XYZ file of C-alpha atoms in Angstrom:
171
model
C 11.376 5.289 -14.802
C 9.295 5.594 -17.973
C 9.281 8.594 -20.292
C 6.993 9.343 -23.203
C 7.053 12.353 -25.490
C 5.063 14.422 -22.956
C 5.215 12.542 -19.669
C 7.553 11.246 -16.992
C 6.326 8.292 -14.898
C 8.256 7.809 -11.671
C 8.032 6.653 -8.080
C 6.157 9.081 -5.814
C 7.899 11.686 -3.678
C 6.770 13.431 -0.512
C 6.323 16.594 -2.581
C 3.546 14.844 -4.583
C 1.113 14.630 -1.650
C -0.810 17.841 -2.408
C -1.281 17.038 -6.098
C -2.374 13.445 -5.467
C -4.639 14.438 -2.569
C -6.350 17.006 -4.821
C -7.851 14.315 -7.057
C -7.878 11.317 -4.678
C -10.086 13.249 -2.214
C -12.570 14.328 -4.891
C -15.935 12.541 -4.641
C -16.245 12.632 -8.449
C -13.012 10.650 -8.794
C -13.323 8.458 -5.702
C -16.787 7.143 -6.585
C -15.122 4.798 -9.066
C -12.270 3.679 -6.785
C -12.291 0.697 -4.430
C -10.722 2.729 -1.616
C -13.142 5.653 -1.886
C -11.937 9.198 -1.166
C -8.568 9.525 0.537
C -7.779 11.722 3.503
C -4.571 13.731 3.471
C -3.076 11.357 6.055
C -3.975 8.328 3.952
C -2.465 9.991 0.876
C 0.791 10.606 2.751
C 0.890 7.002 3.982
C 0.106 5.449 0.591
C 2.648 7.546 -1.279
C 5.315 6.752 1.308
C 4.648 3.031 0.889
C 4.747 3.286 -2.920
C 8.124 5.018 -2.813
C 10.043 1.893 -1.830
C 7.587 -0.921 -2.576
C 9.117 -4.071 -4.044
C 8.131 -5.190 -7.511
C 9.809 -8.566 -7.757
C 7.096 -11.192 -7.496
C 3.417 -12.057 -7.070
C 1.554 -9.707 -4.743
C 3.948 -6.808 -5.329
C 2.665 -3.486 -6.624
C 4.423 -0.743 -8.553
C 2.778 2.689 -8.503
C 4.144 5.491 -10.642
C 3.012 9.100 -10.551
C 2.535 10.734 -13.920
C 3.930 14.200 -14.416
C 3.963 16.453 -17.432
C 7.560 16.771 -18.637
C 7.236 20.420 -19.610
C 5.719 21.680 -16.327
C 6.397 18.971 -13.722
C 2.700 18.936 -12.788
C 1.473 15.614 -11.352
C -1.646 14.596 -13.270
C -2.273 11.044 -12.073
C -0.930 7.610 -11.227
C -0.601 4.278 -12.929
C -0.158 1.114 -10.890
C 0.716 -2.445 -11.777
C 0.007 -5.372 -9.453
C 1.862 -8.633 -10.064
C -0.978 -11.169 -9.803
C 0.632 -14.556 -10.421
C 2.925 -16.234 -12.887
C 3.069 -13.928 -15.893
C -0.129 -11.969 -15.168
C -0.598 -8.428 -13.896
C -3.408 -5.977 -13.227
C -3.059 -2.359 -14.258
C -4.886 0.434 -12.493
C -4.925 4.175 -12.947
C -6.410 7.364 -11.596
C -6.063 10.822 -13.106
C -6.971 14.347 -12.156
C -9.999 15.215 -14.313
C -8.674 18.780 -14.610
C -6.187 17.373 -17.149
C -8.726 15.268 -19.046
C -9.267 15.307 -22.781
C -5.593 15.689 -23.691
C -4.685 12.028 -24.152
C -2.403 12.011 -21.100
C -4.054 8.978 -19.493
C -3.945 7.048 -22.760
C -0.270 7.906 -23.190
C 0.684 6.998 -19.615
C -1.320 3.787 -19.318
C -0.196 2.716 -22.776
C 3.440 3.231 -21.777
C 3.025 1.094 -18.656
C 1.214 -1.614 -20.635
C 4.076 -1.685 -23.120
C 6.648 -1.889 -20.311
C 4.617 -4.613 -18.590
C 4.738 -6.743 -21.697
C 8.153 -5.879 -23.153
C 10.308 -5.015 -20.126
C 8.766 -7.010 -17.280
C 7.605 -9.989 -19.348
C 3.950 -10.196 -18.367
C 2.028 -12.385 -20.786
C -1.386 -11.023 -19.809
C -2.416 -7.701 -18.310
C -5.940 -6.998 -17.097
C -7.736 -3.849 -15.980
C -10.823 -3.784 -13.781
C -13.111 -0.792 -13.797
C -16.527 0.218 -12.536
C -18.944 -0.566 -15.363
C -20.399 2.953 -15.036
C -17.009 4.607 -15.568
C -17.364 5.285 -19.284
C -14.054 7.170 -19.502
C -12.092 4.298 -17.998
C -13.783 1.746 -20.224
C -13.093 3.886 -23.295
C -9.427 4.147 -22.268
C -9.132 0.355 -22.107
C -10.719 0.051 -25.542
C -8.483 2.767 -27.062
C -5.488 0.761 -25.852
C -6.703 -2.387 -27.600
C -7.894 -4.164 -24.481
C -10.816 -6.546 -24.865
C -13.777 -6.850 -22.505
C -13.529 -10.342 -21.008
C -15.935 -10.263 -18.052
C -18.582 -8.298 -16.208
C -19.529 -9.213 -12.660
C -20.651 -7.766 -9.359
C -17.809 -6.986 -6.974
C -17.313 -9.249 -3.980
C -15.649 -6.605 -1.806
C -18.853 -5.239 -0.283
C -19.289 -2.312 -2.684
C -21.989 -4.089 -4.729
C -20.756 -2.497 -7.949
C -20.812 -3.976 -11.424
C -17.200 -4.256 -12.537
C -15.811 -4.906 -15.986
C -12.557 -6.708 -16.673
C -10.529 -5.910 -19.757
C -7.433 -7.776 -20.928
C -4.570 -7.313 -23.320
C -4.388 -10.642 -25.125
C -1.104 -12.535 -24.828
C -0.301 -12.041 -28.512
C -0.597 -8.238 -28.739
C 1.131 -5.158 -27.361
C -0.656 -1.788 -27.249
């Protein structure tokens, strides 16, 4: 669906379950995610739903797995939720084993560009646990601006930051 110089972002396949489960079940990764650690069964169910999910209007979500072009290894996911009107929320999770190579920056940046240029979203936000320094740094590298910090209302009692790509810029 989206290619960069090193990555291919595409809809999930059944064959991706093991790779996604490897990082989604890790406590070190899941501590920053709303859903917490995933079981293998939950991973299978989520990926199956992402495979054919609509992305045509508010409430729809597009999730793309990120694979390295050269090796085909799945290193993470980037998702985009259509919030309302011309606004979307981007989310991402990556296997820390592949950290420090700029892959997350490349993948999330490509989806942000597509969100603005191809899908016509005027504003894209990202929400992240305030303690997740890597995620916050990623938002800042991509030119996103911190617009809010608040406690979550979903029962996790976590301070969450909201970043936004202003309507007049593209990463």
